[in-house]
Coordinates of C-alpha atoms in Angstrom, one line a residue:
M1 CA -6.5 12.2 -45.7
P2 CA -2.7 12.3 -46.1
Q3 CA -0.6 10.3 -43.7
I4 CA 1.0 12.4 -41.0
P5 CA 4.8 11.6 -41.2
P6 CA 7.2 11.5 -38.3
F7 CA 8.9 14.7 -37.4
S8 CA 10.9 16.0 -34.4
E9 CA 8.3 18.8 -34.1
P10 CA 4.6 18.4 -34.8
L11 CA 3.3 18.9 -38.3
N12 CA 0.1 20.6 -37.0
V13 CA -1.5 22.2 -40.1
I14 CA -2.3 20.8 -43.5
I15 CA -3.4 22.9 -46.5
G16 CA -5.4 20.1 -48.2
A17 CA -4.8 18.7 -51.6
R18 CA -8.3 19.6 -52.7
S19 CA -7.4 23.3 -52.5
T20 CA -7.5 25.2 -55.8
V21 CA -5.6 28.2 -54.6
P22 CA -1.8 28.1 -54.9
L23 CA 0.4 28.7 -51.8
T24 CA 1.7 32.0 -53.2
D25 CA -1.8 33.4 -53.4
I26 CA -2.6 32.3 -49.9
Q27 CA 0.5 34.0 -48.6
Q28 CA -0.4 37.2 -50.5
A29 CA -3.9 37.1 -49.0
L30 CA -2.4 36.8 -45.5
G31 CA -0.5 40.0 -46.2
N32 CA 1.8 40.2 -43.1
W33 CA 3.3 36.7 -43.3
K34 CA 6.6 37.1 -45.1
T35 CA 9.0 34.5 -46.6
V36 CA 12.2 34.0 -44.5
T37 CA 15.2 31.9 -45.3
P38 CA 18.1 30.2 -43.4
T39 CA 20.7 32.1 -45.4
T40 CA 19.7 35.6 -44.3
T41 CA 20.4 37.4 -41.1
V42 CA 18.9 40.4 -39.3
S43 CA 19.9 42.7 -36.4
V44 CA 17.3 43.2 -33.7
A45 CA 18.1 45.4 -30.7
G46 CA 21.8 45.0 -31.7
I47 CA 21.5 41.2 -31.7
R48 CA 22.5 39.6 -35.1
L49 CA 20.5 36.5 -35.8
K50 CA 19.8 34.1 -38.6
C51 CA 16.3 34.6 -39.9
I52 CA 15.3 31.0 -39.4
S53 CA 17.0 27.6 -39.0
A54 CA 16.7 24.9 -41.6
E55 CA 14.6 21.8 -40.7
Q56 CA 13.8 18.5 -42.4
A57 CA 10.8 16.2 -42.5
N58 CA 9.7 13.1 -44.4
V59 CA 6.3 13.8 -45.9
T60 CA 6.6 11.7 -49.1
G61 CA 7.9 8.5 -47.6
R62 CA 11.1 8.8 -49.5
G63 CA 13.3 10.2 -46.8
Y64 CA 13.8 13.5 -45.0
Q65 CA 13.8 16.6 -47.1
D66 CA 14.5 20.3 -46.4
M67 CA 11.5 22.5 -45.8
R68 CA 10.3 24.0 -49.1
Q69 CA 9.3 27.4 -47.6
A70 CA 9.2 29.2 -44.3
W71 CA 7.0 32.2 -43.4
R72 CA 7.1 34.5 -40.4
L73 CA 4.5 36.8 -39.1
G74 CA 6.0 40.3 -39.7
G75 CA 8.9 38.9 -41.7
C76 CA 12.5 38.5 -40.5
L77 CA 12.9 41.9 -38.8
H78 CA 9.6 42.5 -37.1
G79 CA 9.1 38.7 -36.5
N80 CA 12.3 38.7 -34.5
E81 CA 11.2 41.8 -32.6
L82 CA 8.1 39.9 -31.7
S83 CA 10.3 37.1 -30.4
L84 CA 11.5 39.3 -27.6
S85 CA 8.0 39.2 -26.1
G86 CA 7.3 35.6 -27.0
N87 CA 4.9 36.5 -29.9
E88 CA 7.0 35.3 -32.8
D89 CA 4.9 33.1 -35.0
H90 CA 6.3 31.1 -37.9
A91 CA 5.4 28.3 -40.2
R92 CA 7.6 25.8 -42.1
F93 CA 6.2 24.1 -45.2
W94 CA 6.8 20.7 -46.9
S95 CA 5.1 19.6 -50.1
Q96 CA 3.4 16.2 -50.6
P97 CA 2.3 15.5 -54.2
V98 CA -1.1 13.9 -54.3
A99 CA -2.5 12.1 -57.4
G100 CA -5.2 14.2 -59.1
S101 CA -4.3 17.3 -57.2
K102 CA -2.8 20.4 -59.0
Y103 CA -1.0 21.6 -55.9
G104 CA -0.8 18.6 -53.7
A105 CA -0.9 18.9 -49.9
W106 CA 1.2 21.3 -47.8
F107 CA 2.3 20.1 -44.4
V108 CA 3.0 22.9 -42.0
A109 CA 4.9 23.0 -38.7
A110 CA 3.7 26.2 -36.9
S111 CA 5.0 27.5 -33.5
Y112 CA 5.1 30.6 -31.3
E113 CA 8.6 31.2 -30.0
T114 CA 10.6 33.4 -27.7
M115 CA 14.2 34.7 -28.3
C116 CA 16.2 32.9 -25.6
I117 CA 19.8 32.5 -24.6
V118 CA 22.0 30.1 -22.8
K119 CA 23.6 32.1 -20.0
D120 CA 25.5 30.5 -17.1
G121 CA 24.3 27.1 -18.3
Q122 CA 20.6 28.0 -18.2
L123 CA 18.0 28.9 -20.8
T124 CA 16.5 32.3 -20.2
M125 CA 14.7 35.1 -22.1
A126 CA 17.0 37.3 -24.2
S127 CA 14.7 40.3 -23.5
A128 CA 16.1 40.3 -19.9
H129 CA 19.7 40.4 -21.1
K130 CA 19.7 42.4 -24.4
T131 CA 23.2 43.9 -24.0
W132 CA 24.8 40.6 -23.0
T133 CA 23.0 38.9 -26.0
A134 CA 24.2 41.5 -28.4
L135 CA 27.8 40.7 -27.3
H136 CA 27.1 36.9 -27.5
P137 CA 24.8 36.4 -30.5
G138 CA 26.0 32.8 -30.8
A139 CA 24.2 32.1 -27.5
A140 CA 20.8 33.2 -28.9
Y141 CA 18.1 30.9 -30.1
H142 CA 14.3 30.8 -30.6
C143 CA 12.7 28.5 -28.0
V144 CA 9.1 27.3 -28.4
D145 CA 6.8 29.0 -26.0
G146 CA 5.8 27.0 -23.0
G147 CA 9.3 25.6 -22.5
P148 CA 12.4 26.8 -20.7
G149 CA 13.5 30.3 -21.4
T150 CA 10.2 31.5 -22.8
F151 CA 7.0 33.4 -21.9
H152 CA 4.3 31.0 -20.9
V153 CA 1.1 33.1 -20.2
T154 CA 0.0 34.1 -23.7
H155 CA 1.0 30.9 -25.5
P156 CA 1.3 28.1 -22.9
S157 CA 1.6 25.6 -25.8
G158 CA 3.6 27.3 -28.6
Y159 CA 2.8 24.4 -31.0
D160 CA -1.0 24.1 -30.4
D161 CA -1.6 27.8 -30.1
A162 CA 0.3 28.6 -33.3
A163 CA -1.5 25.9 -35.3
R164 CA -4.9 27.2 -34.2
D165 CA -4.0 30.8 -35.0
F166 CA -2.3 30.1 -38.3
A167 CA -5.3 28.0 -39.5
A168 CA -7.7 30.8 -38.4
A169 CA -5.6 33.4 -40.2
I170 CA -5.8 31.4 -43.5
A171 CA -9.6 31.1 -43.1
T172 CA -10.0 34.8 -42.4
A173 CA -7.8 35.9 -45.3
G174 CA -9.4 33.5 -47.7
K175 CA -12.9 34.6 -46.9
A176 CA -11.9 38.2 -47.4
K177 CA -10.8 37.2 -50.9
G178 CA -14.2 35.5 -51.6
W179 CA -12.7 32.0 -51.5
R180 CA -14.5 29.1 -49.9
V181 CA -12.5 28.0 -46.9
T182 CA -13.3 24.9 -44.9
Q183 CA -11.5 23.8 -41.7
R184 CA -11.6 20.7 -39.7
V185 CA -9.6 19.3 -36.9
V186 CA -8.4 15.7 -37.1
N187 CA -6.6 13.7 -34.4
V188 CA -3.6 11.7 -35.4
S189 CA -1.4 9.2 -33.6
R190 CA 2.0 10.6 -32.9
A191 CA 5.1 8.8 -31.8
A192 CA 5.9 11.7 -29.3
S193 CA 3.8 14.2 -27.3
A194 CA 6.5 16.8 -26.7
G195 CA 8.9 18.7 -28.9
E196 CA 11.7 21.2 -28.4
G197 CA 12.3 22.0 -24.8
G198 CA 9.8 19.4 -23.7
V199 CA 6.9 21.6 -24.9
P200 CA 3.8 19.4 -25.1
F201 CA 1.6 19.2 -28.2
S202 CA -1.7 17.5 -28.8
D203 CA -2.8 15.0 -31.5
A204 CA -4.8 17.8 -33.2
V205 CA -4.0 18.7 -36.8
Y206 CA -5.9 21.6 -38.6
V207 CA -6.8 20.7 -42.1
V208 CA -7.6 23.8 -44.2
T209 CA -9.0 23.6 -47.7
V210 CA -9.1 26.8 -49.9
I211 CA -11.1 26.8 -53.0
A212 CA -11.4 29.8 -55.4

């Protein structure tokens, strides 16, 4: 079992090092999860946003590194449209080489988020102020569901809910391909119990192994 490294947000899914299916094939099987990058932008309801922010994590024990990949449900455009209703789901990936493994382990930080803005010194949902947000795109962010400025009902814990649903999506897509997919939940000791906006997250990490 790989060691869970420290990170400002929870690394809450692992694609295990015993997997024999490469990450590119898993993404293709998922179908509607598209690669997004920090260098591209999109316009949603007249609001111009960066597709995703860059993040770092230390998964090799050799210092913090940029994420290797980022996927968003629906891609950059539709994913950001989903963020207006608090249903934007994305996953960031870091690679950890493992001796004897062809692909190593992939550590994933998954979260559901809402497009939010800072208006009059307060975080609030952008969907309630679309025109204002279009005129002040620099005030727009994505806030993790369950925290200030977000929808709370559907995803009360943007971290835990996204981890569960992303792991389940891999399992469903893999089985449709005829792959053998196993999933287990392990509990890890974390230095913190809350992330962005004070949104709580549990000690649960979903370990998914995909074998062709």
